[in-house]
Structure formats: structure tokens, C-alpha cells
Short mmCIF file of N, CA and C and ligand atoms in Angstrom, two decimals:
data_model
loop_
_atom_site.label_atom_id
_atom_site.label_comp_id
_atom_site.label_asym_id
_atom_site.label_seq_id
_atom_site.Cartn_x
_atom_site.Cartn_y
_atom_site.Cartn_z
N MET A 1 0.86 -1.10 -0.16
CA MET A 1 -0.14 -0.15 -0.01
C MET A 1 1.00 1.19 -0.04
N PRO A 2 0.73 2.19 -0.88
CA PRO A 2 1.39 3.36 -1.12
C PRO A 2 0.85 4.28 0.06
N ALA A 3 1.94 5.13 0.22
CA ALA A 3 1.48 6.19 1.37
C ALA A 3 0.16 7.25 0.76
N ASN A 4 -0.74 7.71 1.57
CA ASN A 4 -1.93 8.46 1.06
C ASN A 4 -1.67 9.90 1.60
N TYR A 5 -1.48 10.53 0.55
CA TYR A 5 -1.35 12.24 0.76
C TYR A 5 -2.60 13.03 0.55
N SER A 6 -3.70 12.36 0.66
CA SER A 6 -4.99 13.08 0.39
C SER A 6 -5.28 14.05 1.70
N GLY A 7 -5.66 15.04 1.25
CA GLY A 7 -5.99 16.14 2.31
C GLY A 7 -5.71 17.58 1.89
N THR A 8 -5.47 18.40 2.87
CA THR A 8 -5.42 19.96 2.81
C THR A 8 -4.18 20.24 3.51
N TRP A 9 -3.42 20.99 2.97
CA TRP A 9 -1.98 21.47 3.51
C TRP A 9 -1.77 22.87 3.21
N ASP A 10 -1.23 23.38 4.34
CA ASP A 10 -1.19 24.89 4.31
C ASP A 10 0.44 25.38 4.57
N ILE A 11 0.94 26.03 3.76
CA ILE A 11 2.28 26.25 3.71
C ILE A 11 2.78 27.07 5.47
N VAL A 12 3.71 26.57 5.86
CA VAL A 12 4.51 27.33 6.87
C VAL A 12 5.85 27.81 6.70
N ASP A 13 6.48 27.33 5.86
CA ASP A 13 7.82 27.53 5.58
C ASP A 13 8.33 27.65 4.08
N ASN A 14 9.00 28.38 3.63
CA ASN A 14 9.36 28.53 2.15
C ASN A 14 10.83 29.04 1.94
N GLN A 15 11.78 28.04 1.76
CA GLN A 15 13.20 28.56 1.74
C GLN A 15 13.57 28.59 0.24
N ASN A 16 14.24 29.74 -0.12
CA ASN A 16 14.74 29.97 -1.49
C ASN A 16 13.70 29.76 -2.65
N PHE A 17 12.65 30.42 -2.30
CA PHE A 17 11.65 30.18 -3.62
C PHE A 17 12.14 31.33 -4.54
N GLU A 18 12.74 32.38 -3.97
CA GLU A 18 13.29 33.48 -4.98
C GLU A 18 14.36 32.86 -5.96
N GLY A 19 15.25 32.01 -5.39
CA GLY A 19 16.11 31.31 -6.21
C GLY A 19 15.70 30.50 -7.31
N TYR A 20 14.69 29.63 -6.77
CA TYR A 20 13.84 28.85 -7.75
C TYR A 20 13.39 29.47 -8.97
N MET A 21 12.80 30.73 -8.43
CA MET A 21 11.76 31.51 -9.68
C MET A 21 12.92 32.11 -10.30
N VAL A 22 14.06 32.58 -9.84
CA VAL A 22 15.10 33.09 -10.90
C VAL A 22 15.46 32.14 -12.01
N ALA A 23 15.85 31.02 -11.54
CA ALA A 23 16.12 29.90 -12.37
C ALA A 23 15.38 29.54 -13.26
N LEU A 24 13.93 29.76 -12.98
CA LEU A 24 12.79 29.60 -14.01
C LEU A 24 12.72 30.77 -14.92
N GLY A 25 13.43 31.86 -14.51
CA GLY A 25 13.43 33.09 -15.44
C GLY A 25 12.18 33.90 -15.27
N ILE A 26 11.46 33.96 -14.01
CA ILE A 26 10.34 34.65 -13.68
C ILE A 26 10.76 36.30 -13.41
N ASP A 27 10.15 36.91 -13.94
CA ASP A 27 10.45 38.57 -13.79
C ASP A 27 10.26 39.07 -12.52
N PHE A 28 10.90 40.35 -12.32
CA PHE A 28 11.00 40.71 -10.94
C PHE A 28 9.65 41.07 -10.34
N ALA A 29 8.97 41.59 -11.27
CA ALA A 29 7.71 41.97 -10.74
C ALA A 29 6.57 40.86 -10.37
N THR A 30 6.75 39.69 -11.15
CA THR A 30 6.00 38.52 -10.62
C THR A 30 6.60 37.89 -9.56
N ARG A 31 7.88 38.08 -9.41
CA ARG A 31 8.36 37.37 -8.02
C ARG A 31 8.07 38.15 -6.94
N LYS A 32 8.04 39.57 -7.15
CA LYS A 32 7.78 40.11 -5.75
C LYS A 32 6.51 39.94 -5.21
N VAL A 33 5.53 39.80 -6.16
CA VAL A 33 3.93 39.13 -5.83
C VAL A 33 4.06 37.93 -5.39
N ALA A 34 4.70 36.82 -6.01
CA ALA A 34 4.80 35.34 -5.78
C ALA A 34 5.31 35.17 -4.50
N ARG A 35 6.49 35.99 -3.88
CA ARG A 35 7.01 35.82 -2.61
C ARG A 35 6.31 35.91 -1.35
N MET A 36 5.27 36.77 -1.75
CA MET A 36 4.37 37.22 -0.59
C MET A 36 3.40 35.97 -0.51
N LEU A 37 3.18 35.04 -1.41
CA LEU A 37 1.86 34.19 -1.38
C LEU A 37 2.08 33.25 -0.18
N LYS A 38 1.13 32.53 0.24
CA LYS A 38 0.82 31.55 1.20
C LYS A 38 0.18 30.45 0.38
N PRO A 39 0.76 29.51 -0.35
CA PRO A 39 0.09 28.51 -0.97
C PRO A 39 -0.57 27.40 0.07
N GLN A 40 -1.76 26.99 -0.55
CA GLN A 40 -2.26 25.83 0.12
C GLN A 40 -2.27 24.86 -1.01
N LYS A 41 -1.83 23.37 -0.48
CA LYS A 41 -2.07 22.38 -1.50
C LYS A 41 -3.17 21.38 -1.08
N VAL A 42 -3.94 21.02 -1.97
CA VAL A 42 -5.07 19.96 -1.83
C VAL A 42 -4.81 18.76 -2.77
N PHE A 43 -4.48 17.73 -2.13
CA PHE A 43 -3.89 16.21 -2.64
C PHE A 43 -5.47 15.50 -2.91
N GLU A 44 -5.63 15.15 -3.74
CA GLU A 44 -6.55 14.07 -4.00
C GLU A 44 -6.08 12.85 -4.72
N GLN A 45 -6.06 11.74 -3.95
CA GLN A 45 -5.29 10.45 -4.51
C GLN A 45 -6.09 9.27 -4.11
N ASP A 46 -5.85 8.64 -5.30
CA ASP A 46 -6.69 7.19 -5.29
C ASP A 46 -5.59 6.29 -5.67
N GLY A 47 -4.80 5.67 -4.62
CA GLY A 47 -3.93 4.77 -5.18
C GLY A 47 -2.47 5.56 -5.68
N ASP A 48 -2.59 4.97 -7.11
CA ASP A 48 -1.30 5.60 -8.06
C ASP A 48 -1.76 6.85 -8.73
N SER A 49 -3.18 7.38 -8.55
CA SER A 49 -3.65 8.42 -9.31
C SER A 49 -3.83 9.62 -8.64
N PHE A 50 -3.22 10.69 -8.81
CA PHE A 50 -3.26 12.08 -7.99
C PHE A 50 -3.83 13.29 -8.85
N ILE A 51 -4.59 13.95 -8.14
CA ILE A 51 -4.51 15.56 -8.44
C ILE A 51 -4.00 16.26 -7.58
N ILE A 52 -2.87 17.09 -7.76
CA ILE A 52 -2.49 18.12 -6.62
C ILE A 52 -2.88 19.42 -7.10
N LYS A 53 -3.59 20.09 -6.28
CA LYS A 53 -4.09 21.63 -6.50
C LYS A 53 -3.33 22.47 -5.68
N THR A 54 -2.55 23.45 -6.28
CA THR A 54 -2.07 24.65 -5.55
C THR A 54 -2.88 25.69 -5.70
N PHE A 55 -3.10 26.39 -4.54
CA PHE A 55 -4.24 27.45 -4.53
C PHE A 55 -3.45 28.65 -3.80
N THR A 56 -3.35 29.65 -4.57
CA THR A 56 -2.94 31.38 -3.84
C THR A 56 -4.12 32.09 -4.24
N THR A 57 -3.79 33.23 -3.68
CA THR A 57 -4.69 34.55 -3.99
C THR A 57 -4.38 35.16 -5.24
N PHE A 58 -3.25 34.76 -5.93
CA PHE A 58 -2.80 35.30 -7.17
C PHE A 58 -3.00 34.40 -8.27
N ARG A 59 -2.73 33.24 -8.05
CA ARG A 59 -2.64 32.17 -9.17
C ARG A 59 -2.76 30.83 -8.57
N ASN A 60 -3.57 29.91 -9.26
CA ASN A 60 -3.92 28.50 -8.78
C ASN A 60 -2.94 27.58 -9.99
N TYR A 61 -2.69 26.52 -9.50
CA TYR A 61 -2.03 25.51 -10.44
C TYR A 61 -2.54 24.08 -9.98
N SER A 62 -2.94 23.23 -11.17
CA SER A 62 -3.30 21.89 -10.92
C SER A 62 -2.46 20.93 -11.88
N SER A 63 -2.39 19.89 -11.25
CA SER A 63 -1.62 18.67 -11.97
C SER A 63 -2.37 17.48 -11.68
N SER A 64 -2.63 16.37 -12.75
CA SER A 64 -3.05 15.14 -12.68
C SER A 64 -2.28 14.23 -13.07
N PHE A 65 -2.14 12.99 -12.63
CA PHE A 65 -1.01 12.17 -13.03
C PHE A 65 -1.23 10.77 -12.59
N LYS A 66 -0.75 9.85 -13.06
CA LYS A 66 -0.59 8.32 -12.49
C LYS A 66 0.77 8.06 -12.56
N ILE A 67 1.36 7.36 -11.36
CA ILE A 67 2.54 7.13 -11.22
C ILE A 67 2.97 6.35 -12.37
N GLY A 68 4.35 6.58 -12.63
CA GLY A 68 5.06 6.14 -13.75
C GLY A 68 4.59 6.34 -15.14
N GLU A 69 3.68 7.11 -15.31
CA GLU A 69 3.21 7.47 -16.62
C GLU A 69 3.57 8.80 -17.21
N GLU A 70 4.49 8.88 -18.06
CA GLU A 70 4.99 10.43 -18.48
C GLU A 70 3.64 10.97 -19.18
N PHE A 71 3.94 12.44 -19.00
CA PHE A 71 2.59 13.20 -19.69
C PHE A 71 3.30 14.64 -19.82
N GLU A 72 2.65 15.25 -20.85
CA GLU A 72 3.08 16.54 -21.26
C GLU A 72 2.57 17.53 -20.15
N GLU A 73 3.38 18.26 -19.51
CA GLU A 73 2.86 19.20 -18.46
C GLU A 73 3.24 20.58 -18.84
N ILE A 74 2.15 21.42 -19.17
CA ILE A 74 2.28 22.78 -19.48
C ILE A 74 2.27 23.68 -18.00
N THR A 75 3.26 24.30 -17.70
CA THR A 75 3.42 25.04 -16.44
C THR A 75 2.84 26.31 -16.46
N LYS A 76 1.38 26.32 -16.85
CA LYS A 76 0.48 27.49 -17.12
C LYS A 76 0.27 28.28 -16.00
N GLY A 77 0.82 29.60 -16.10
CA GLY A 77 0.66 30.55 -15.00
C GLY A 77 1.92 30.61 -14.09
N LEU A 78 2.53 29.56 -14.26
CA LEU A 78 3.96 29.58 -13.65
C LEU A 78 4.84 30.13 -14.60
N ASP A 79 5.78 29.34 -15.15
CA ASP A 79 6.83 29.79 -15.96
C ASP A 79 6.27 29.47 -17.61
N ASN A 80 5.20 28.67 -17.82
CA ASN A 80 4.58 28.41 -18.96
C ASN A 80 5.43 27.82 -19.93
N ARG A 81 6.23 26.87 -19.47
CA ARG A 81 7.00 25.91 -20.45
C ARG A 81 6.31 24.65 -20.38
N LYS A 82 6.76 23.77 -21.53
CA LYS A 82 6.42 22.62 -21.71
C LYS A 82 7.29 21.56 -21.17
N CYS A 83 6.84 20.69 -20.46
CA CYS A 83 7.74 19.51 -19.95
C CYS A 83 7.28 18.04 -20.26
N GLN A 84 8.16 17.09 -20.27
CA GLN A 84 7.85 15.73 -20.28
C GLN A 84 8.06 15.34 -19.00
N THR A 85 6.86 15.05 -18.07
CA THR A 85 6.88 14.95 -16.80
C THR A 85 6.45 13.54 -16.27
N THR A 86 7.33 12.97 -15.24
CA THR A 86 6.99 11.62 -14.81
C THR A 86 7.31 11.76 -13.36
N ILE A 87 6.26 11.10 -12.63
CA ILE A 87 6.22 10.86 -10.98
C ILE A 87 6.47 9.53 -10.95
N ASN A 88 7.29 9.05 -9.94
CA ASN A 88 7.57 7.94 -9.31
C ASN A 88 7.66 7.60 -7.92
N TRP A 89 7.30 6.61 -7.38
CA TRP A 89 7.28 6.24 -5.89
C TRP A 89 8.97 6.12 -5.52
N ASP A 90 9.48 6.60 -4.50
CA ASP A 90 10.80 6.22 -3.98
C ASP A 90 10.52 6.03 -2.61
N ASN A 91 10.16 4.59 -2.46
CA ASN A 91 9.45 4.14 -1.19
C ASN A 91 8.12 5.13 -0.96
N ASP A 92 7.72 5.88 0.13
CA ASP A 92 6.74 6.56 0.13
C ASP A 92 6.99 8.15 -0.32
N LYS A 93 8.11 8.53 -0.95
CA LYS A 93 8.21 9.54 -1.53
C LYS A 93 7.93 9.75 -2.96
N LEU A 94 7.17 10.94 -3.22
CA LEU A 94 6.75 11.24 -4.76
C LEU A 94 7.85 11.93 -5.28
N VAL A 95 8.60 11.41 -6.30
CA VAL A 95 9.82 12.03 -6.90
C VAL A 95 9.20 12.30 -8.41
N CYS A 96 9.42 13.40 -8.78
CA CYS A 96 9.01 14.00 -10.11
C CYS A 96 10.04 14.52 -10.75
N VAL A 97 10.22 13.95 -12.24
CA VAL A 97 11.40 14.67 -13.21
C VAL A 97 10.58 15.38 -14.20
N GLN A 98 11.07 16.51 -14.51
CA GLN A 98 10.22 17.63 -15.47
C GLN A 98 11.36 17.74 -16.48
N LYS A 99 11.30 16.78 -17.72
CA LYS A 99 12.41 16.79 -18.63
C LYS A 99 11.84 18.02 -19.61
N GLY A 100 12.84 18.94 -20.18
CA GLY A 100 12.33 20.01 -20.96
C GLY A 100 13.53 21.04 -21.02
N GLU A 101 13.48 22.28 -21.29
CA GLU A 101 14.35 23.31 -21.56
C GLU A 101 15.33 23.44 -20.40
N LYS A 102 14.81 23.35 -19.13
CA LYS A 102 15.60 23.60 -17.77
C LYS A 102 16.09 22.35 -17.45
N LYS A 103 17.54 22.45 -17.24
CA LYS A 103 18.05 21.19 -16.51
C LYS A 103 17.86 20.97 -15.14
N ASN A 104 17.82 19.42 -14.69
CA ASN A 104 17.69 19.19 -13.47
C ASN A 104 16.29 19.76 -12.81
N ARG A 105 15.32 19.65 -13.44
CA ARG A 105 14.09 20.23 -12.98
C ARG A 105 13.28 19.04 -12.50
N GLY A 106 12.63 19.40 -11.20
CA GLY A 106 11.72 18.50 -10.67
C GLY A 106 11.38 18.68 -9.21
N TRP A 107 10.59 17.80 -8.61
CA TRP A 107 10.20 18.08 -7.29
C TRP A 107 10.07 16.61 -6.55
N THR A 108 10.21 16.84 -5.29
CA THR A 108 10.01 15.73 -4.35
C THR A 108 8.90 15.85 -3.17
N HIS A 109 8.12 15.10 -3.17
CA HIS A 109 7.22 15.50 -1.89
C HIS A 109 7.47 14.29 -0.87
N TRP A 110 7.37 14.42 0.40
CA TRP A 110 7.29 13.44 1.23
C TRP A 110 6.65 13.98 2.59
N MET A 111 5.90 12.88 3.49
CA MET A 111 5.42 13.13 4.73
C MET A 111 5.99 12.79 5.91
N GLU A 112 5.84 13.44 7.04
CA GLU A 112 6.39 12.93 8.44
C GLU A 112 4.95 13.54 9.37
N GLY A 113 4.19 12.48 9.43
CA GLY A 113 3.12 12.81 10.40
C GLY A 113 2.08 13.90 9.76
N ASP A 114 1.90 15.05 10.27
CA ASP A 114 1.04 16.01 9.98
C ASP A 114 1.71 17.07 9.02
N THR A 115 3.02 16.51 8.66
CA THR A 115 3.90 17.77 7.96
C THR A 115 4.30 17.10 6.47
N LEU A 116 3.96 17.96 5.84
CA LEU A 116 4.27 17.55 4.17
C LEU A 116 5.58 18.49 3.81
N TYR A 117 6.43 17.87 3.18
CA TYR A 117 7.61 18.34 2.69
C TYR A 117 7.57 18.28 1.00
N LEU A 118 8.20 19.67 0.50
CA LEU A 118 8.38 19.72 -0.87
C LEU A 118 9.58 20.34 -1.06
N GLU A 119 10.53 19.65 -2.04
CA GLU A 119 11.53 20.08 -2.62
C GLU A 119 11.28 20.51 -4.02
N LEU A 120 11.50 21.82 -4.28
CA LEU A 120 11.45 22.15 -5.92
C LEU A 120 12.90 22.30 -6.52
N ARG A 121 13.01 21.65 -7.45
CA ARG A 121 14.37 21.75 -8.15
C ARG A 121 14.53 22.50 -9.44
N CYS A 122 15.51 23.37 -9.83
CA CYS A 122 15.57 24.03 -11.07
C CYS A 122 16.99 24.41 -11.26
N GLU A 123 17.69 23.62 -12.36
CA GLU A 123 19.14 24.13 -12.74
C GLU A 123 19.80 23.73 -11.21
N ASP A 124 20.49 24.91 -10.70
CA ASP A 124 21.32 24.81 -9.51
C ASP A 124 20.75 25.18 -8.27
N GLN A 125 19.14 25.26 -8.28
CA GLN A 125 18.59 25.97 -7.11
C GLN A 125 17.58 24.91 -6.66
N ILE A 126 17.67 24.96 -5.13
CA ILE A 126 16.37 24.13 -4.42
C ILE A 126 15.87 24.98 -3.56
N CYS A 127 14.42 24.93 -3.72
CA CYS A 127 13.41 25.66 -2.85
C CYS A 127 12.75 24.62 -2.10
N LYS A 128 12.91 24.73 -0.53
CA LYS A 128 12.37 23.86 0.46
C LYS A 128 11.12 24.31 1.27
N GLN A 129 10.00 23.84 0.96
CA GLN A 129 8.67 24.20 1.67
C GLN A 129 8.23 23.13 2.30
N THR A 130 7.69 23.72 3.48
CA THR A 130 7.01 22.94 4.45
C THR A 130 5.57 23.39 4.53
N TYR A 131 4.54 22.25 4.62
CA TYR A 131 3.25 22.37 5.00
C TYR A 131 2.64 21.67 6.06
N LYS A 132 1.62 22.08 6.79
CA LYS A 132 1.07 21.29 7.90
C LYS A 132 -0.40 20.84 7.61
N ARG A 133 -0.62 19.79 7.91
CA ARG A 133 -2.13 19.42 7.43
C ARG A 133 -3.17 20.34 8.19
N THR A 134 -4.20 20.65 7.44
CA THR A 134 -5.20 21.64 7.98
C THR A 134 -6.64 20.79 7.80
N ALA A 135 -6.59 19.70 7.08
CA ALA A 135 -7.87 18.83 6.94
C ALA A 135 -7.53 17.54 6.28
C1 ECB B 201 0.37 28.59 -8.14
C2 ECB B 201 1.16 28.99 -6.88
C3 ECB B 201 2.18 29.81 -7.41
C4 ECB B 201 1.80 30.93 -7.99
C5 ECB B 201 3.27 31.63 -8.30
C6 ECB B 201 2.93 32.78 -9.50
C7 ECB B 201 3.94 33.23 -10.38
C8 ECB B 201 5.42 32.71 -10.14
C9 ECB B 201 5.80 31.78 -11.53
C10 ECB B 201 6.51 30.82 -11.19
C11 ECB B 201 6.92 30.27 -10.17
C12 ECB B 201 7.18 28.86 -10.30
C13 ECB B 201 6.49 27.85 -9.56
C14 ECB B 201 5.77 28.17 -8.54
C15 ECB B 201 6.11 27.12 -7.44
C16 ECB B 201 5.15 26.33 -7.01
C17 ECB B 201 3.81 26.20 -7.72
C18 ECB B 201 3.47 24.64 -7.98
C19 ECB B 201 4.69 23.87 -8.24
C20 ECB B 201 4.49 22.44 -8.51
O1 ECB B 201 4.80 21.70 -9.47
O2 ECB B 201 3.65 21.76 -7.55
C21 ECB B 201 3.71 20.32 -7.74
C22 ECB B 201 4.03 19.60 -6.38
O3 ECB B 201 3.22 20.03 -5.44
C23 ECB B 201 2.33 19.59 -8.20
O4 ECB B 201 1.96 20.38 -9.31
#
């Protein structure tokens, strides 16, 4: 049985989001707004099928995928690039690889109790986010 991430998670810490956004080529004005945001994640999971919704007051983002199945991801409202994206289990961690123009792009999620971690990677930058379960 894989881990179950279903639920609602609110951000409590966000390290080097700025560096991650610079690596993605996000302009200064957008970064200035984005770095003030407090994202909420809503995971809907049925075994190996996921919908991850990221909500903010500025923009929202949603991604649907099945473990191990590559899909075309368009990061609409983020950096608006096209990636060939695959998410796999590494034990109970979710490991995402986003192949495309940017090297070393992807993310990893893992849980410890009511804490959800997210590491976002692009080029030589790592953004580390921490979320707490609220539902
Ligand atoms: C939608 C939340 C952030 C909106 C920020 C708006 C503009 C900044 C533009 C680009 C910044 C790049 C990425 C934002 C970082 C995170 C958003 C979701 C990233 C993501 O891939 O989430 C994964 C893992 O939880 C599931 O889609």
C-alpha cells in the first residue's frame, strides 16, 4: 500500500523560493508578488492516481497524473513551459522529473506525520517548502 497524501495542507515555511523563480526566469515584478503568497495544497489521491491543486490568492495550479506514466505538462501561470513529466514512488516519497528546457528540473514530496515537505528543483536551485495538514 502506497502512502496516502490526500488532504489539505497549508504552507508554513518557504526557503529559497526566490532562487527557484530566478532559475525559471520569472520576472522581478511577478517574483515580488509570488514571494508573498501562502500556497495551500489539496491532494486528491486514489492509489497511484493523483490530483495536486495549489491555491493562492494570485494564481492557482493543478496537476493530474498517474505514477510512472509520462505526460506533457504545461506549467500554465508559472513559467509557461512544456515539460515531459513523470512521477514515481521512492518508497513513500513522490519523485517528479520534469524533462524540458531547464536542466535538473523536478520536485520531491514526502510526509512525516502532519507535516508535508516539498523540494522544488531547477538548474542549481533548490526551494524547500513545509506544509501542515489542516484537513
Ligand atoms: C500556483 C502557486 C504559485 C503561483 C506563483 C505565481 C507566479 C510565479 C511563477 C512561477 C514560479 C514557479 C513555480 C511556483 C511554485 C510552485 C507552484 C506549484 C509547483 C508544482 O509543481 O507543484 C507540484 C508539487 O506539489 C504539483 O503540481
